[in-house]
Coordinates of C-alpha atoms and ligand atoms in Angstrom, one line a residue:
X278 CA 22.2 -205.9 4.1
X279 CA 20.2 -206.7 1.1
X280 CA 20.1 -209.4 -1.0
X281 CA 20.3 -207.6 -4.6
X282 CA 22.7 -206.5 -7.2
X283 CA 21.4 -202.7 -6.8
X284 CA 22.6 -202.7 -3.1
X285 CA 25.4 -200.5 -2.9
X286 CA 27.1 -199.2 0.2
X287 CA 29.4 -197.0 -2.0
X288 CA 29.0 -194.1 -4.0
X289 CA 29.2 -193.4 -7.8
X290 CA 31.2 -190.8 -9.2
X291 CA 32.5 -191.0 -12.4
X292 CA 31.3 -194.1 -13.4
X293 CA 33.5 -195.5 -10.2
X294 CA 32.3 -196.8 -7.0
X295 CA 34.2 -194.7 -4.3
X296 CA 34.3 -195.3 -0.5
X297 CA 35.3 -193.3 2.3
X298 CA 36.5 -193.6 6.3
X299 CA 33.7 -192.6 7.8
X300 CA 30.0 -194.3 7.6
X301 CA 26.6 -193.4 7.8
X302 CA 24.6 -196.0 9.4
X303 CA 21.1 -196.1 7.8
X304 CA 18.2 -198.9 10.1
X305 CA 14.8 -199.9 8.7
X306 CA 12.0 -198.1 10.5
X307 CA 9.7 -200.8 10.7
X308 CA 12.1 -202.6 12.9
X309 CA 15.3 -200.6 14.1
X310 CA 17.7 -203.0 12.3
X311 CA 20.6 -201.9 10.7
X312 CA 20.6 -202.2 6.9
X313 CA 24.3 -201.2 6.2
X314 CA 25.9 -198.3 5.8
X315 CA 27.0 -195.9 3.2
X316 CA 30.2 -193.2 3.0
X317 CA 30.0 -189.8 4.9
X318 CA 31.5 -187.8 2.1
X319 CA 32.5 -184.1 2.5
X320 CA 33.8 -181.3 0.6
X321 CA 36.8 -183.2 -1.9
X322 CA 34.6 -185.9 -3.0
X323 CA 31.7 -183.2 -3.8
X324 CA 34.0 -181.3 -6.0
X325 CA 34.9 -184.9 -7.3
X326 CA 31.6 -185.3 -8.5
X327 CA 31.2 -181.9 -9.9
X328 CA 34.4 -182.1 -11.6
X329 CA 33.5 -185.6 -13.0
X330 CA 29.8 -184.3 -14.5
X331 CA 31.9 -181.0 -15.5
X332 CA 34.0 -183.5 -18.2
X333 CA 31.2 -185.5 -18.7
X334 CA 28.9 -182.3 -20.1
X335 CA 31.2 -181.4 -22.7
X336 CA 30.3 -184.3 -24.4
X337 CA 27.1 -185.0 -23.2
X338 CA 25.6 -181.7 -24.5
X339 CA 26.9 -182.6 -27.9
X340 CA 24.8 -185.7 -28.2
X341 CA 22.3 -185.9 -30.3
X342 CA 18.8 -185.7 -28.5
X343 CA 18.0 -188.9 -30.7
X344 CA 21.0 -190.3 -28.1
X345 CA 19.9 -188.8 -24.8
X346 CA 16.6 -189.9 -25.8
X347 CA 18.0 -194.0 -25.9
X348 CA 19.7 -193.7 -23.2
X349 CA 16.6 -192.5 -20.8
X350 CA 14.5 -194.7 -22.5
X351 CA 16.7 -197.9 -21.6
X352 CA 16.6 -196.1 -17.7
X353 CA 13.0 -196.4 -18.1
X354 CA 13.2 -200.0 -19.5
X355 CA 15.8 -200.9 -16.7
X356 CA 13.6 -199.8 -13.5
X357 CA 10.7 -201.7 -14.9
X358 CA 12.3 -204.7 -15.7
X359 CA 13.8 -204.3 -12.1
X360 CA 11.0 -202.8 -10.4
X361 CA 10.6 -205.9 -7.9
X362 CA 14.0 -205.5 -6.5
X363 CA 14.3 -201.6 -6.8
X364 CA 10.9 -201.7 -4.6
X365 CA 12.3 -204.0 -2.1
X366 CA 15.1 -201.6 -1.1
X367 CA 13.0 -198.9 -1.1
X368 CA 10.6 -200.3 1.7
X369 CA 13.1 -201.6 3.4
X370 CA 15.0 -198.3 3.8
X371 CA 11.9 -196.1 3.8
X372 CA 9.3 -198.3 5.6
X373 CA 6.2 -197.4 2.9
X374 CA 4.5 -200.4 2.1
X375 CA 5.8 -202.9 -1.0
X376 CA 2.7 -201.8 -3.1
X377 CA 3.4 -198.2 -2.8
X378 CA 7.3 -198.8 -3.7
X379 CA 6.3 -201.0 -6.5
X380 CA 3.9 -197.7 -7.6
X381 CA 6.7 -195.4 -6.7
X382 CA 9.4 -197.0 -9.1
X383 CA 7.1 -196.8 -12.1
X384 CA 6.3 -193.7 -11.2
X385 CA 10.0 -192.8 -11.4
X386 CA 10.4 -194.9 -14.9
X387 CA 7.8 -192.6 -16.3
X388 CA 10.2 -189.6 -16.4
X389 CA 12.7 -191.3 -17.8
X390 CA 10.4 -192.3 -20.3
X391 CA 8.6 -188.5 -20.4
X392 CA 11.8 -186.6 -20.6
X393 CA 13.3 -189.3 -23.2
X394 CA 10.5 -188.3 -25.7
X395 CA 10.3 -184.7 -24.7
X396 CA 14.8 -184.7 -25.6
X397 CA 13.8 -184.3 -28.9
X398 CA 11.9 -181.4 -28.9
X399 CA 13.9 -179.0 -27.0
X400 CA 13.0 -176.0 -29.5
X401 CA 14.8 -172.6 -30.5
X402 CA 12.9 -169.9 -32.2
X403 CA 13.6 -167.6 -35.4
X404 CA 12.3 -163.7 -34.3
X405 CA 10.8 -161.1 -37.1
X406 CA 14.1 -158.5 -37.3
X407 CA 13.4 -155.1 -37.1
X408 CA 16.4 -155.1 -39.1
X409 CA 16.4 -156.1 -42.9
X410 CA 20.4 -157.1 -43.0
X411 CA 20.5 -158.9 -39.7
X412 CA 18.4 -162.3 -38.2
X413 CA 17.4 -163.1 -34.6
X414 CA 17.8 -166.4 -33.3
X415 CA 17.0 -168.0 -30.2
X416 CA 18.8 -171.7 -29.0
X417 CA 17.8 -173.5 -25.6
X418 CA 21.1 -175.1 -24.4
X419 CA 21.8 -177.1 -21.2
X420 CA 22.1 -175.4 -18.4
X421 CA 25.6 -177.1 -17.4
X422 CA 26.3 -179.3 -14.2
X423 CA 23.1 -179.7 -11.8
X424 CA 23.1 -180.8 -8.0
X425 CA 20.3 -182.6 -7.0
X426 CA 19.2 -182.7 -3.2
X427 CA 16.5 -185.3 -2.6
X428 CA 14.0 -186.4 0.6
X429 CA 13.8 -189.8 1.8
X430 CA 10.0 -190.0 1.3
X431 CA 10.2 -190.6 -2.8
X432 CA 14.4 -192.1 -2.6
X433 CA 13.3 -193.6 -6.0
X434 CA 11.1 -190.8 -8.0
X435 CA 12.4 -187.9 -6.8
X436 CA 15.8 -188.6 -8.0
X437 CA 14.3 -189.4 -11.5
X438 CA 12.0 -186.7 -11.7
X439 CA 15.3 -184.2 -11.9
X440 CA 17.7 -186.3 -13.3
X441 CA 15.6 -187.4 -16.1
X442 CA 14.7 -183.8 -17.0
X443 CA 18.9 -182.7 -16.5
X444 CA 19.6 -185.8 -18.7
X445 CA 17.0 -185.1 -21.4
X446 CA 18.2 -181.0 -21.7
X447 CA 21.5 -182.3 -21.7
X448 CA 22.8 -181.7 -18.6
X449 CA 25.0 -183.6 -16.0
X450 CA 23.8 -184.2 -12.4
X451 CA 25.3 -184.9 -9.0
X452 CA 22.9 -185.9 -6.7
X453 CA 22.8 -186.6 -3.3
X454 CA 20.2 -188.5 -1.6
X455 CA 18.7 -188.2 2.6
X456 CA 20.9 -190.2 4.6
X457 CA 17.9 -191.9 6.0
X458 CA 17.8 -193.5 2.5
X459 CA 20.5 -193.8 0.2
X460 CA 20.4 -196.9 -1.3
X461 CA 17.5 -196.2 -3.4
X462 CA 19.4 -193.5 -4.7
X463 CA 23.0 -195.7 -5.1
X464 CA 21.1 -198.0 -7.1
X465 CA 20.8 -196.0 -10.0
X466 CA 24.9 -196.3 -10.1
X467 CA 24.2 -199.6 -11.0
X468 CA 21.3 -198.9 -13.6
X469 CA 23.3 -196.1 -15.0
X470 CA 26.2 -198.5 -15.5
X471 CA 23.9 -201.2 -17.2
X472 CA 22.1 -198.7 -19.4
X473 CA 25.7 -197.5 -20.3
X474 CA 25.1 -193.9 -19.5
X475 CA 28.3 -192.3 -19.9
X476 CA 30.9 -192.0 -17.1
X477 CA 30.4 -188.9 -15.2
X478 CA 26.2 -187.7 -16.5
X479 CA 25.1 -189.2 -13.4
X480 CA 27.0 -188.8 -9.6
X481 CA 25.8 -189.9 -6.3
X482 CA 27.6 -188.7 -3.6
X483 CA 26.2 -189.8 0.1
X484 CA 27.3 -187.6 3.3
X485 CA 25.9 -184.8 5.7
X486 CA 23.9 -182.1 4.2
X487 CA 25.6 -179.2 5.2
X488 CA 29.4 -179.4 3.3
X489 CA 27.8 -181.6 0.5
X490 CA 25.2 -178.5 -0.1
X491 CA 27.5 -175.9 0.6
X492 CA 30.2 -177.2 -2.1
X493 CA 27.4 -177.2 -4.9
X494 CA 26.4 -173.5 -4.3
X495 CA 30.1 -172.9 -3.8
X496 CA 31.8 -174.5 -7.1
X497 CA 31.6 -172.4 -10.0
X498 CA 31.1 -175.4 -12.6
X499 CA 28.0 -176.6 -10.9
X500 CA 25.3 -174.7 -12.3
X501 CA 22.2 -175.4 -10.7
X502 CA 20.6 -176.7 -7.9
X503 CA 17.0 -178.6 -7.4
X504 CA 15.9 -179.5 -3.6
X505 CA 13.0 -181.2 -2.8
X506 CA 12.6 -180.9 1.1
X507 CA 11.0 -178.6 3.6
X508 CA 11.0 -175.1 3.0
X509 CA 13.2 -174.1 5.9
X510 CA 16.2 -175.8 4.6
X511 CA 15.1 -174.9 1.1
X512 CA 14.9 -171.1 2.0
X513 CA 18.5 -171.3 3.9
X514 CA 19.8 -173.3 0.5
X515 CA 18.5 -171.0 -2.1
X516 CA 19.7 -167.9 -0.4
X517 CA 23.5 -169.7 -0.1
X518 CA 23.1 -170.8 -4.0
X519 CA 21.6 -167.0 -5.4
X520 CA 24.7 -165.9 -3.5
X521 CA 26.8 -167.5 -6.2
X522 CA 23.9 -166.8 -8.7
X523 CA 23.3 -170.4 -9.7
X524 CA 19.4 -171.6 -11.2
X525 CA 17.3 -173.0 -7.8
X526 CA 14.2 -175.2 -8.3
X527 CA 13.2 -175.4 -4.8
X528 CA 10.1 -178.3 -3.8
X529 CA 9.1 -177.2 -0.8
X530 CA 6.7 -177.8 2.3
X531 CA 2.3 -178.3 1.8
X532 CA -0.2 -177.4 3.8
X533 CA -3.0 -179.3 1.4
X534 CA -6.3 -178.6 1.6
X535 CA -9.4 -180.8 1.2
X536 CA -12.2 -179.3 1.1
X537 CA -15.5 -181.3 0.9
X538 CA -18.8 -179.4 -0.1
X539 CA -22.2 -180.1 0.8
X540 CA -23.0 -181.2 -2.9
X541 CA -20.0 -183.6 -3.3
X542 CA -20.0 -187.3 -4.0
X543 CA -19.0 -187.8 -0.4
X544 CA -18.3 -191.8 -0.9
X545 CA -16.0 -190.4 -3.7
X546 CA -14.3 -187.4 -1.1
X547 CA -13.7 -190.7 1.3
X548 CA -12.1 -192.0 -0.7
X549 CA -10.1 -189.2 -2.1
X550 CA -9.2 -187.7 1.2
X551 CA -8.1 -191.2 2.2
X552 CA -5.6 -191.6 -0.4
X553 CA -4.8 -188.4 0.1
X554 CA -3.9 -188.0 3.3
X555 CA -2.7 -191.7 4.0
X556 CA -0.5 -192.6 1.4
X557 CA 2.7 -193.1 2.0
X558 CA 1.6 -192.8 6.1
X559 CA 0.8 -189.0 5.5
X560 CA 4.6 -188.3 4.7
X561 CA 4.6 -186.6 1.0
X562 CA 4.5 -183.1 0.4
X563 CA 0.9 -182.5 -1.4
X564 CA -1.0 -185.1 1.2
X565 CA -3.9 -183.9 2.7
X566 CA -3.4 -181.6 5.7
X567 CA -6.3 -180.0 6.3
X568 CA -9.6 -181.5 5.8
X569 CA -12.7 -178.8 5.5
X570 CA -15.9 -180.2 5.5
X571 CA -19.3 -178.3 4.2
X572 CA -21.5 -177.9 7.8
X573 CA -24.2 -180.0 6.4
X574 CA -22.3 -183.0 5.6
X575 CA -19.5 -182.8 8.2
X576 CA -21.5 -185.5 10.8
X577 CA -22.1 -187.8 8.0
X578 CA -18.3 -187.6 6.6
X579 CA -16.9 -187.6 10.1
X580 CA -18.5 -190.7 10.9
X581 CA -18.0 -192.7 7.6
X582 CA -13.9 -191.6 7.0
X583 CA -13.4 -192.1 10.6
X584 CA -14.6 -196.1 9.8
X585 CA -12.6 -196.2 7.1
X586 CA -9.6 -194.9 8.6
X587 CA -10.3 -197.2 11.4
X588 CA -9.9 -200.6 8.5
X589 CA -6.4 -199.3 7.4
X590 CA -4.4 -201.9 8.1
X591 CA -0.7 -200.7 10.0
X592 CA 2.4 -203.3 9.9
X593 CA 5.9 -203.8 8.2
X594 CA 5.7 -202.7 4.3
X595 CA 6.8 -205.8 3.4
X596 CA 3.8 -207.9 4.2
X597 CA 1.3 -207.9 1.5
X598 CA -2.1 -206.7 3.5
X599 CA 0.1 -203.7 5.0
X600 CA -1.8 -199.9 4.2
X601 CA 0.6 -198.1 6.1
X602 CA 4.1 -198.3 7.4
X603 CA 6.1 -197.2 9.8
X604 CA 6.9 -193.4 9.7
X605 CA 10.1 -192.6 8.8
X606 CA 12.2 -191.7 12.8
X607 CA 11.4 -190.8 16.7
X608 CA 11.0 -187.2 15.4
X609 CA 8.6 -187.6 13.2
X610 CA 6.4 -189.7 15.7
X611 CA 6.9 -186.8 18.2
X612 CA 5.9 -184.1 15.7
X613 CA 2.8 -186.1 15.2
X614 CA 2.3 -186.5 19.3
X615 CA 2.4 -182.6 19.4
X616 CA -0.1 -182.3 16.7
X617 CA -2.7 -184.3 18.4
X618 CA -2.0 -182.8 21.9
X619 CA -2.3 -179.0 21.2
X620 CA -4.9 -179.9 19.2
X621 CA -7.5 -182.5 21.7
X622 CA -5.7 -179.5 24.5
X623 CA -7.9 -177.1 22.5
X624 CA -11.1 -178.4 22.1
X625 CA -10.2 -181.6 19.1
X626 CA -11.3 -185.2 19.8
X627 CA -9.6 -187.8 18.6
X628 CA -12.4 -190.3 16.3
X629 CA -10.1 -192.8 15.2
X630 CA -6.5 -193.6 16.6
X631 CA -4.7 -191.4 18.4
X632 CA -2.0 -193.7 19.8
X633 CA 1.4 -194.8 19.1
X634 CA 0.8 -198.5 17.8
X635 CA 1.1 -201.7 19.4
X636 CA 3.8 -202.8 17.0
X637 CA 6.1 -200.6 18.4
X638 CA 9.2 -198.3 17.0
X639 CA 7.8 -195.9 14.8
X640 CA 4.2 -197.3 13.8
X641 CA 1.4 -194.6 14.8
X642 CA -2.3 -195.3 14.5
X643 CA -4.0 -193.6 11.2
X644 CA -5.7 -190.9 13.0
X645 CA -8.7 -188.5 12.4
X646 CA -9.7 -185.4 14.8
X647 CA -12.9 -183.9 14.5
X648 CA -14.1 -180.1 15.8
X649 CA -10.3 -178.5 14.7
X650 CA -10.5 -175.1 14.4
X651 CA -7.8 -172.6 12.7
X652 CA -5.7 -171.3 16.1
X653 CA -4.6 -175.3 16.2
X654 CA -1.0 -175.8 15.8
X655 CA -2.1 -178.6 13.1
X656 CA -3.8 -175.9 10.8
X657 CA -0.7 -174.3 10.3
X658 CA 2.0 -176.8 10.5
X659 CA 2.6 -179.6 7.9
X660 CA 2.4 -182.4 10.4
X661 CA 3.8 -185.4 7.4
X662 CA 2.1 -188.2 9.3
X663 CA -0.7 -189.9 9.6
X664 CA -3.2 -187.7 11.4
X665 CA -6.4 -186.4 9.2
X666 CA -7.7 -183.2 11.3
X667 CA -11.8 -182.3 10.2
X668 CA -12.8 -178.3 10.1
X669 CA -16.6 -177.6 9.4
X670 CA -17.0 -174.1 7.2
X671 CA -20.4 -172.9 6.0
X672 CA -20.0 -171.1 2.8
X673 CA -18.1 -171.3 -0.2
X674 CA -16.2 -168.2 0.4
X675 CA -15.0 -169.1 4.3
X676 CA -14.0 -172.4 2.8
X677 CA -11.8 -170.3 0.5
X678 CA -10.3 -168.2 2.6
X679 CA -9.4 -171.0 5.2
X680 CA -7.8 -172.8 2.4
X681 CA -5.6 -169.6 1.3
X682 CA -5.2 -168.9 5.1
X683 CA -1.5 -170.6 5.1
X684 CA 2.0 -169.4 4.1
X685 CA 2.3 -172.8 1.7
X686 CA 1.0 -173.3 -1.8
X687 CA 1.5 -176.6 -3.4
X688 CA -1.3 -179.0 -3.7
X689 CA -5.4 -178.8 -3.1
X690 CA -8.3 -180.4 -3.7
X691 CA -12.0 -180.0 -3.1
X692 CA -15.0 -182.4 -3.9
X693 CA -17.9 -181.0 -5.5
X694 CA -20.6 -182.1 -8.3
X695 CA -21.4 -178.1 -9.4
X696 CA -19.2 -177.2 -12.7
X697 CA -19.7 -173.7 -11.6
X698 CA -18.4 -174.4 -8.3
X699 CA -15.4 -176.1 -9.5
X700 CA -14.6 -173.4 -11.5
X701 CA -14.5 -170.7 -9.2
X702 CA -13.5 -172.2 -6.7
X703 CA -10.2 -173.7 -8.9
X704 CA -9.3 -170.4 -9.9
X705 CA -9.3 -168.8 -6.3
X706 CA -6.7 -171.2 -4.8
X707 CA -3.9 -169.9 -4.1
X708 CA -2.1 -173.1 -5.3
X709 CA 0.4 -174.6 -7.8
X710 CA -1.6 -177.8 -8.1
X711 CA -5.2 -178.4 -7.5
X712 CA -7.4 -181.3 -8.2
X713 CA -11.2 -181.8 -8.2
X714 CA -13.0 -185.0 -7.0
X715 CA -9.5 -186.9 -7.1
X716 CA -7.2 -187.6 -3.9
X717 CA -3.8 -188.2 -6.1
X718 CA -2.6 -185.7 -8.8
X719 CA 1.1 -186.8 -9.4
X720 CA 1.7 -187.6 -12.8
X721 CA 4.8 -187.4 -15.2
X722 CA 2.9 -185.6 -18.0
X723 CA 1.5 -182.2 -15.6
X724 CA 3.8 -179.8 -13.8
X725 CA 4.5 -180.6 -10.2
X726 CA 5.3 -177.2 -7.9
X727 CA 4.0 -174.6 -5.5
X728 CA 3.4 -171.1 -4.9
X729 CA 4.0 -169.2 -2.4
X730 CA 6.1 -170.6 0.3
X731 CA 6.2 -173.7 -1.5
X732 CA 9.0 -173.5 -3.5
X733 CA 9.2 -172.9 -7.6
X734 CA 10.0 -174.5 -10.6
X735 CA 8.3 -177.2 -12.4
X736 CA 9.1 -180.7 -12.6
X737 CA 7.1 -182.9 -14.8
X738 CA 5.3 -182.4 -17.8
X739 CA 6.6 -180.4 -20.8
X740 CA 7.3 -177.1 -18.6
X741 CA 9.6 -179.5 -16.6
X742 CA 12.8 -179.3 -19.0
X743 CA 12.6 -175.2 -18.8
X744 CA 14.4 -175.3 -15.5
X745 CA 17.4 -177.1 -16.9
X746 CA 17.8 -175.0 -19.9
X747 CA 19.3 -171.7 -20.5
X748 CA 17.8 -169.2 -23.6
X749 CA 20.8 -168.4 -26.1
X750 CA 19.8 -165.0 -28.3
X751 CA 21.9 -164.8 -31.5
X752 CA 22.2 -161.5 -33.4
X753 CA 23.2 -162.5 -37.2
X754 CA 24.1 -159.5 -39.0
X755 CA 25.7 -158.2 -42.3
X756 CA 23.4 -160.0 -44.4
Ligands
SIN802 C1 6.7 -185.2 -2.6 O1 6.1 -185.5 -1.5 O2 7.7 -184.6 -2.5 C2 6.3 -185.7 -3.9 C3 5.0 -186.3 -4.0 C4 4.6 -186.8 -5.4 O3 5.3 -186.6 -6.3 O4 3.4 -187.2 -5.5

């Protein structure tokens, strides 16, 4: 239980809170205690919701944007205004430290407040006719009902960064949040309620994956649906939702590079492949998961990140000098485990960490392997923890081709002070997001997605509000 107004054990559909008989249990990782519990909702109550945000569109799509545009601007004004408290359940159910949950809730704000200016400039088109008695007109309209599916490692921004966009375009949205962290996602029943979003826009339904997900590719009124997760599931979901031919945005798995030349700022690419790879206790999508370092520097980098891994300081997200948390369950410490043991097996050695930590349940040492080469199970697999692994290249090229050497496609970054470099380099990437001489790219205002086995669809930015839209041609003729 926690003390706030925004902690719901119930789910939101309708503008009602709704229980159910059966309960998902959900514990805080930093210390195995039970929080409370939320409703394991099936099948009926997902076609509740979808019903519910079916009503809701009718009306909602006939808002003026001016309207839409209030309403996500008072969403943005309300997670502000309660970013404190919205930050405190987040740690507590997710385990990243309270600085990070403070960043992650104005980081979800800021779609609210992107996608509330960008409601008012959804555009159509007017096209030259070949015909001189008949005009061609193009409208964007709202793609209809949208189910959201969202991770536990963002329970706050991820949720905003779709249903901002869906609420902008004028769309409805059930969403349903990991079970390992709901409450994030049940709070915005309350915000919706005290920003006086209409009954049945937004809908967050809590329960197993499998019925929720399969009832949203099922229904026929639900139109879309956005996941944010690994790409296994993602894969499995969008072939279930093409079979009923709904819209997918799917935001998949990483395998980030880092790639660290010889002529880089290499107190700047410390930094930047720290941030990268331990925020949020390596558990986001784009962290770093792959670190290539330039022969000539790779001694001097190893030595120097390995130090100031070695200062990052591990506890319960709650207490203010905490750098990392706890990761999120067992399975995610024994992923980690595996990682580390193929690779030391192979020839790795560990220069900082290595070990579960003292404090216990699912705390694990920030940890950085040098001398990884590419047959290591960690070169190919995105281990989402906290375990930095070091590969020396030589050239340019090789550093290239190791970095494209993996099925995924979403985030990469390299460190280097030679324009031309950056250049070339940028535009050989096989990625959907790459940044130079910075360890953190996310931002409302660029598009956010992969290539490749990393999903597609934007979210974010101005090309973020394409996926929720649907182009309308209109032949006008006899004139
Ligand atoms: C993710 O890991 O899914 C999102 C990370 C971000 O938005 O920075």
């Amino acid at each position: 239980m926690i003390e706030s107004r925004f902690f719901r054990e119930d789910c939101y559909i309708g503008g009602d809170w709704i229980d159910g008989p059966e309960r998902i249990v959900v514990t805080n990782p930093a210390s195995g205690k039970v929080i409370g519990s939320v409703p394991n909702l099936g099948r009926k109550e997902t076609d509740d919701a979808i019903n519910a945000a079916h009503d809701a569109f009718l009306a909602w799509r006939e808002k003026p944007a001016i309207e839409r545009a209030n309403v996500c601007q008072r969403f943005y004004q309300a997670l502000m205004d309660n970013q404190q408290e919205l930050a405190r359940i987040l740690t507590v159910e997710m385990g990243k430290p309270f600085k990070e949950s403070m960043g992650e809730v104005a980081y979800a704000a800021s779609f609210f407040r992107w996608f509330g200016e960008e409601a008012r400039r959804i555009y159509g088109d007017v096209i030259p006719s070949p015909w001189s008695d008949k005009r061609i007109i193009v409208t964007k309209e709202p793609i209809g009902v949208v189910g959201a599916i969202t991770p536990w490692n963002f329970p706050t921004a991820m949720i905003a960064r779709k249903a901002a966009a869906a609420l902008a375009a004028g769309c409805t949205i059930v969403a349903k949040p990991a079970s390992q962290t709901p409450f994030s996602a049940t709070a915005y029943g309350v915000l919706a309620d005290d920003v006086g979003v209409p009954p049945g826009v937004i809908n967050i339904i809590t329960g197993t994956a499998a019925p929720i997900a399969d009832t949203m590719c099922e229904n026929p009124k639900l139109r879309k649906i956005t996941f944010t997760g690994s790409t296994k599931i993602g894969k499995a979901l969008a072939s279930k939702a093409m079979q009923h031919m709904k819209r997918v945005s799917m935001e998949l798995g990483g395998n980030a590079p880092v790639i660290i030349f010889d002529d880089a700022d290499l107190d700047r690419a410390v930094e930047g492949a720290l941030i990268s790879k331990y925020r949020n206790s390596g558990q986001t999508c784009v962290c770093a998961n792959r670190i290539l370092v330039q022969a000539g520097v790779y001694d001097s980098f190893a030595d120097t990140f390995a130090a100031a891994v070695a200062k990052l300081k591990v506890g319960d997200g709650l207490m203010e000098e905490t750098d990392q948390g706890p990761l999120i369950d067992e399975l995610a410490v024994r992923k980690v485990e595996r990682h580390i043991e193929d690779a030391v097996s192979k020839g790795a050695s560990i220069i900082a960490g290595g070990n579960r930590h003292a404090k216990g349940f699912t705390f694990y040492e920030p940890t950085v392997l040098r001398d990884v080469t590419p047959d290591m199970l960690i070169a190919r697999d995105e281990t989402f923890g906290p375990v930095a692994p070091l590969f020396k290249f030589h050239t340019e090229e090789e550093a290239v081709q190791m970095a494209n050497d993996t099925e995924y496609g979403l985030a990469s970054y390299f460190f280097t002070k030679d324009l031309g470099r950056a250049f070339r380099v940028m535009e050989q990437l096989e990625y959907g997001m790459i940044a130079i001489n910075e360890g953190i790219l996310s931002t409302e205002v660029a598009p956010f997605g992969g290539v490749k086995d990393s999903g597609h669809g934007r979210e974010g930015s101005k090309y973020g509000l394409d996926d929720y839209i649907n182009t309308k041609y209109a032949l006008i003729g006899g004139i």
